[in-house]
Every structure is written in structure tokens, then in C-alpha cells.
PDB file of C-alpha atoms in Angstrom:
ATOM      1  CA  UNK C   1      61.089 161.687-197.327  1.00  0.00           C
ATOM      2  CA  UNK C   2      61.034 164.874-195.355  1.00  0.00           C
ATOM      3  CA  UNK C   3      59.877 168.234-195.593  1.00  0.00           C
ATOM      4  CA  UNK C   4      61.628 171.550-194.757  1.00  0.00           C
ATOM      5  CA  UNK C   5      60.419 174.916-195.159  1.00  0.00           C
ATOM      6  CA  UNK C   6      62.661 177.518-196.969  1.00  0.00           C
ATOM      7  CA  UNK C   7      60.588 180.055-197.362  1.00  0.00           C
ATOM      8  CA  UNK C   8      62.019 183.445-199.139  1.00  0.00           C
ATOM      9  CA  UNK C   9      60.736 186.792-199.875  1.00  0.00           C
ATOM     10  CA  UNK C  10      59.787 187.420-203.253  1.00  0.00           C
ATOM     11  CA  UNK C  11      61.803 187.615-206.051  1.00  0.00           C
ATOM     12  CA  UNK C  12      64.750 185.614-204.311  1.00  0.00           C
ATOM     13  CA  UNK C  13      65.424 181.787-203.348  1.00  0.00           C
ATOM     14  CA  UNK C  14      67.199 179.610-200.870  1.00  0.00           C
ATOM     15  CA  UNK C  15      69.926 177.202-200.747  1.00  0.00           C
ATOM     16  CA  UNK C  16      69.130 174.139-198.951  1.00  0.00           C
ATOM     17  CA  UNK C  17      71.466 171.257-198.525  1.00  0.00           C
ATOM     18  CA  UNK C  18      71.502 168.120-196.074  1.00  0.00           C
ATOM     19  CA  UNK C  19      73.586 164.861-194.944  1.00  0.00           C
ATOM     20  CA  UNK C  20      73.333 162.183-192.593  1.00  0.00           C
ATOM     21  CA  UNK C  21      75.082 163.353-188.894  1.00  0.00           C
ATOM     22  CA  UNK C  22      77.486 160.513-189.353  1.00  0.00           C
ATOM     23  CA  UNK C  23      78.992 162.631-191.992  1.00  0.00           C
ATOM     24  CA  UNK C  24      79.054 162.123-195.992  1.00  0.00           C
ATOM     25  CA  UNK C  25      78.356 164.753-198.854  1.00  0.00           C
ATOM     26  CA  UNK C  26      76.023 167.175-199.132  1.00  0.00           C
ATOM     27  CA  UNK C  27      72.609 166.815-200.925  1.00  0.00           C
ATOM     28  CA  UNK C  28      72.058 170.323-202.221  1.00  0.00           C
ATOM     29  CA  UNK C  29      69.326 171.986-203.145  1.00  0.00           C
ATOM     30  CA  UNK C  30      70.524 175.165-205.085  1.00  0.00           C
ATOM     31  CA  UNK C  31      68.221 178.528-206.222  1.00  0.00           C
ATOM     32  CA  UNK C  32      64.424 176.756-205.135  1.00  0.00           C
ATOM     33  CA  UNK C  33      61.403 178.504-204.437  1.00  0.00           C
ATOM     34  CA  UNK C  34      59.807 175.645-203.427  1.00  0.00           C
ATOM     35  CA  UNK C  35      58.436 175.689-199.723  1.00  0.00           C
ATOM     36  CA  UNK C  36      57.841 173.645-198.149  1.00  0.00           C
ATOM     37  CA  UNK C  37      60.868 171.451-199.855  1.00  0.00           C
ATOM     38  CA  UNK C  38      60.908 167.983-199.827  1.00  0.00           C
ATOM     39  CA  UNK C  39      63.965 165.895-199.015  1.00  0.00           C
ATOM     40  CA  UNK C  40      64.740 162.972-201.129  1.00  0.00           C
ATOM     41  CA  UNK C  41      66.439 159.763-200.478  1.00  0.00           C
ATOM     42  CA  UNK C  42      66.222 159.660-196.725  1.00  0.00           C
ATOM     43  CA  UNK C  43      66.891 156.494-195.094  1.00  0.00           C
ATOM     44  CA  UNK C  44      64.952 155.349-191.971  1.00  0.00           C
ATOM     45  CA  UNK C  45      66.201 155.680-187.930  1.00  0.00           C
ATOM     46  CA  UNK C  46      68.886 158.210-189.585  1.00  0.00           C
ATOM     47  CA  UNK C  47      70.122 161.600-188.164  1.00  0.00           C
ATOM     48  CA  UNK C  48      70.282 164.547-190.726  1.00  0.00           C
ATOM     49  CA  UNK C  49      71.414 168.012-190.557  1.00  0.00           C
ATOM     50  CA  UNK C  50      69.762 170.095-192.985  1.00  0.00           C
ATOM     51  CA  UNK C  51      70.783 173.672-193.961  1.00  0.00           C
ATOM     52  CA  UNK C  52      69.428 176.910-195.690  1.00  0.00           C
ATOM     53  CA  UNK C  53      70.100 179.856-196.502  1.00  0.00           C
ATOM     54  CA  UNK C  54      68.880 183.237-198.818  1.00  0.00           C
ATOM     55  CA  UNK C  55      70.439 183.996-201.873  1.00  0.00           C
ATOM     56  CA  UNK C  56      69.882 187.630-201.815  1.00  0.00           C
ATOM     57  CA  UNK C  57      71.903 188.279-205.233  1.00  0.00           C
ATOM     58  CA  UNK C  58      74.986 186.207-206.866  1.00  0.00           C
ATOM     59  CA  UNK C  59      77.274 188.191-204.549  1.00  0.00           C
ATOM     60  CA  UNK C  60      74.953 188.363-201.326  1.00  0.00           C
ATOM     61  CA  UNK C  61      73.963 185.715-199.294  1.00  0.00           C
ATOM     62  CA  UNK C  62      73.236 184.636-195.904  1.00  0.00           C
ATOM     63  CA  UNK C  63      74.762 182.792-193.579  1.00  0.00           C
ATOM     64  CA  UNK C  64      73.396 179.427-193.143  1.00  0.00           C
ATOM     65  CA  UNK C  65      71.031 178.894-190.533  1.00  0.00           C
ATOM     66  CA  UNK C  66      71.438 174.423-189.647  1.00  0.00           C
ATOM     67  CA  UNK C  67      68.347 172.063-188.265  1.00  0.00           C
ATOM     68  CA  UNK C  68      69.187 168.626-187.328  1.00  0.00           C
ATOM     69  CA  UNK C  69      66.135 166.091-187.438  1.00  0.00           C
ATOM     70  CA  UNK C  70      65.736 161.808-186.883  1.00  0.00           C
ATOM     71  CA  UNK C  71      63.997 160.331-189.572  1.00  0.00           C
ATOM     72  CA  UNK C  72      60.967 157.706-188.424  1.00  0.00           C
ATOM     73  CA  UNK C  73      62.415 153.729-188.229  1.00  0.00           C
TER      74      UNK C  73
END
């Protein structure tokens, strides 16, 4: 399990997704609040890329702003 912070202003929420860096699909985390987030399902001595972005309104969001992280063996 990991944590990730995807902290919004108020009144709007984030986007996060993540994957292992050998590849694979995304693990998304659509419209949270939460913060900080905690990833599920992680698997030990594995490299993850983990992204997030704002979701200013249905038509406006941001960019995605990408982390990359080693889990603990």
C-alpha cells in the first residue's frame, strides 16, 4: 500500500491513476477528494508511476503532473 497526496482546492477533485513501470493498465482513481490517497494492490520491490491531475470542471482539466516511486521488498 502507498500513499499519495492529491490535494485540490475546494469544491474540485483530482484524477489519480498508477501502473507498474514495466507497463500494464492503469489503476484509476477518478473525481476523489481524498488526500492523502492510498494506493491499493501494490506488489513488493515494484516500480510505479503514479499520476494526478485537477478536474477543474467536466470540460477543464489539467495536465497531468507523473511521480514514479519503488515499493519496499
Amino acid at each position: 500500500t502507498g500513499h499519495t497526496n492529491a490535494a485540490t482546492l475546494p469544491g474540485q477533485t483530482a484524477t489519480v491513476r498508477y501502473r507498474p513501470l514495466s507497463g500494464g493498465n492503469w489503476t484509476e482513481v477518478p473525481n476523489t477528494t481524498t488526500s492523502p490517497l492510498t494506493l491499493a494492490n501494490l506488489q513488493p520491490g515494484t516500480g510505479y508511476e503514479v499520476q494526478a491531475r485537477t478536474n477543474c470542471s467536466v470540460s477543464d482539466q489539467s495536465v497531468y503532473t507523473a511521480a514514479r516511486f519503488r515499493t519496499a521488498c
